[in-house]
Tab-separated table of C-alpha atoms in Angstrom:
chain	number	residue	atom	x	y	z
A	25	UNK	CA	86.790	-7.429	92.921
A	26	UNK	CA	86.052	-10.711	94.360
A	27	UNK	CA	85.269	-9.480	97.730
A	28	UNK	CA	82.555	-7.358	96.251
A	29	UNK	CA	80.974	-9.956	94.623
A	30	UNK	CA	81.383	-12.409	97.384
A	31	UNK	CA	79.827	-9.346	99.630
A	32	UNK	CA	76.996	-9.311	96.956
A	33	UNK	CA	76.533	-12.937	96.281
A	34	UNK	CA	76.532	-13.177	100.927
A	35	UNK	CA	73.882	-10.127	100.927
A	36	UNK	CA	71.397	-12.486	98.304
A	37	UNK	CA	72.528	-15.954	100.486
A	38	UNK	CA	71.424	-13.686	103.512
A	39	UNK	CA	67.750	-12.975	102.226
A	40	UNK	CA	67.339	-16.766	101.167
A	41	UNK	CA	68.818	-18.321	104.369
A	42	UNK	CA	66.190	-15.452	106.752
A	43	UNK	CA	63.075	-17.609	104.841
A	44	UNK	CA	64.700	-21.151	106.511
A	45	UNK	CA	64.924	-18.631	110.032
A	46	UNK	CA	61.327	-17.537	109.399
A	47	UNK	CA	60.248	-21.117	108.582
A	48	UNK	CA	61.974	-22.359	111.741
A	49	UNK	CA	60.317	-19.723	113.729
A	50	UNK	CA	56.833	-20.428	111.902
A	51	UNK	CA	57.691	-23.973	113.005
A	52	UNK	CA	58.032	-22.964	116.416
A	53	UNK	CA	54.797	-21.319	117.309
A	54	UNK	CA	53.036	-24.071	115.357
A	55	UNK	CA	53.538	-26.452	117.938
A	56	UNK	CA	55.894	-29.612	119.072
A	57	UNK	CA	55.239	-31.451	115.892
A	58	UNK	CA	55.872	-28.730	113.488
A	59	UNK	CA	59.046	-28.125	115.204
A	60	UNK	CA	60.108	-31.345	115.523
A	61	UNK	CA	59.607	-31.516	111.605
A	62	UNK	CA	61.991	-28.894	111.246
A	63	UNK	CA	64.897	-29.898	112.786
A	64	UNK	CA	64.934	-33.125	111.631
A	65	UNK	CA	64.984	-31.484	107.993
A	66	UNK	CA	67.905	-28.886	109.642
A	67	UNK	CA	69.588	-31.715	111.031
A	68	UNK	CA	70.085	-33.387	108.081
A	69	UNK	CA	73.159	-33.340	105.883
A	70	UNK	CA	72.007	-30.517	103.791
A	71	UNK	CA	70.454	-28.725	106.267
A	72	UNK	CA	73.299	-28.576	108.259
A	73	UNK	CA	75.294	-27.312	104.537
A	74	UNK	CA	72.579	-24.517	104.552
A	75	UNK	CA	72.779	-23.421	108.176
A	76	UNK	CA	76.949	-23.473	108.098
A	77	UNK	CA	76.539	-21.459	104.767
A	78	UNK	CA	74.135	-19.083	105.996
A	79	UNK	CA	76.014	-18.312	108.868
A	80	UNK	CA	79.337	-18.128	107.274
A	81	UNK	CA	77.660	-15.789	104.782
A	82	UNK	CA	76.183	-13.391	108.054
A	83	UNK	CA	80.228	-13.211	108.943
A	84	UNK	CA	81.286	-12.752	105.773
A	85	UNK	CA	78.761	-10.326	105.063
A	86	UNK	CA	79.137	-8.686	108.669
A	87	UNK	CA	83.229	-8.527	108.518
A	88	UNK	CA	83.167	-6.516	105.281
A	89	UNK	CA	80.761	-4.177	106.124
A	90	UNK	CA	82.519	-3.103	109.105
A	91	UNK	CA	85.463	-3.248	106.437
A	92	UNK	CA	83.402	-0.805	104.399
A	93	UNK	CA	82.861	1.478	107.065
A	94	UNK	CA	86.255	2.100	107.965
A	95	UNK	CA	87.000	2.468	104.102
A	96	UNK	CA	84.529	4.921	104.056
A	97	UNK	CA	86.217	6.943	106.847
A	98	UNK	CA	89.051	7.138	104.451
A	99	UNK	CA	91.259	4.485	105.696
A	100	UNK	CA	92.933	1.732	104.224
A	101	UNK	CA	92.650	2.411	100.335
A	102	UNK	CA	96.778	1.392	100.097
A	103	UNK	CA	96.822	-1.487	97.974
A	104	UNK	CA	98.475	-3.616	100.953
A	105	UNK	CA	95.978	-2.265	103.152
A	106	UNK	CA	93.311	-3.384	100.744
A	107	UNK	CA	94.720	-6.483	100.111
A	108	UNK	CA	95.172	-7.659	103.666
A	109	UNK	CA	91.702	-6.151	105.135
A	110	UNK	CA	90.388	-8.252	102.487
A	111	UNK	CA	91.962	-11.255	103.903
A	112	UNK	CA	91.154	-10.545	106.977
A	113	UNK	CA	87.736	-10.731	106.319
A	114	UNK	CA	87.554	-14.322	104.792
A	115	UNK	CA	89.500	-15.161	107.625
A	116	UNK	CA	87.886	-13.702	110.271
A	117	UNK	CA	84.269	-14.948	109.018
A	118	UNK	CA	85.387	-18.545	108.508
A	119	UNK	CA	87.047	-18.583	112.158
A	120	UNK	CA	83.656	-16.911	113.673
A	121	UNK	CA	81.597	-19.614	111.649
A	122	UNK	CA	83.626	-22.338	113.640
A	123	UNK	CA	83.852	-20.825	116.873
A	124	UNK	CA	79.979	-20.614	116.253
A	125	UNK	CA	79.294	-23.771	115.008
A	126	UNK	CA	81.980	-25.371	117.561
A	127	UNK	CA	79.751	-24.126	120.372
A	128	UNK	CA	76.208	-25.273	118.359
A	129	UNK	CA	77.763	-28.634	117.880
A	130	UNK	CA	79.234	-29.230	121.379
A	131	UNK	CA	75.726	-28.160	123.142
A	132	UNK	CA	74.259	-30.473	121.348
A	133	UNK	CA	72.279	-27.954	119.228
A	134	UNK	CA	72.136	-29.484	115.970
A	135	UNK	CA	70.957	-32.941	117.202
């Protein structure tokens, strides 16, 4: 149950986070200032909250669809199978989100 709610609640956290993507983007082709603007509010400390959860939510969101998929196939439906797919996925997104956010913050992305 609480991995389809947390696959819900990732899907709506998905939609929000693409109008911060779009904005960045808008940002972008507005010009150096514009853009500038934006990653000083991205860079801050809730900015950065937003980004980490956004992406963590794309894993999350990502891991248990392909999770779906194979459930769908007809595999995995044993309650240990369920139960350890499903940890899998929360485990596998929030190691993805660092490995991500490892390389963002050692290029120097987020500065």
């Amino acid at each position: 149950m609480v991995t389809s709610i947390l696959h819900r609640a990732t899907g709506i956290a998905l939609s929000v986070g693409t109008l911060i993507v779009v904005w960045g983007l808008v940002s972008l082709a507005a010009g150096e200032d514009a853009f500038h603007q934006f990653k000083i509010c991205m860079g801050s400390p809730l900015g950065m909250i937003l980004m980490i959860g956004w992406t963590w939510s794309l894993f999350y969101h990502l891991c248990n669809g392909i999770r779906h998929l194979v459930q769908d196939a007809g595999a995995g439906y044993a309650i240990a199978q369920f139960v350890r797919s499903s940890w899998l996925t929360v485990i596998g997104s929030l190691v993805l989100t660092l490995i991500v956010w490892g390389y963002v913050l050692s290029a120097g992305g987020a500065a």
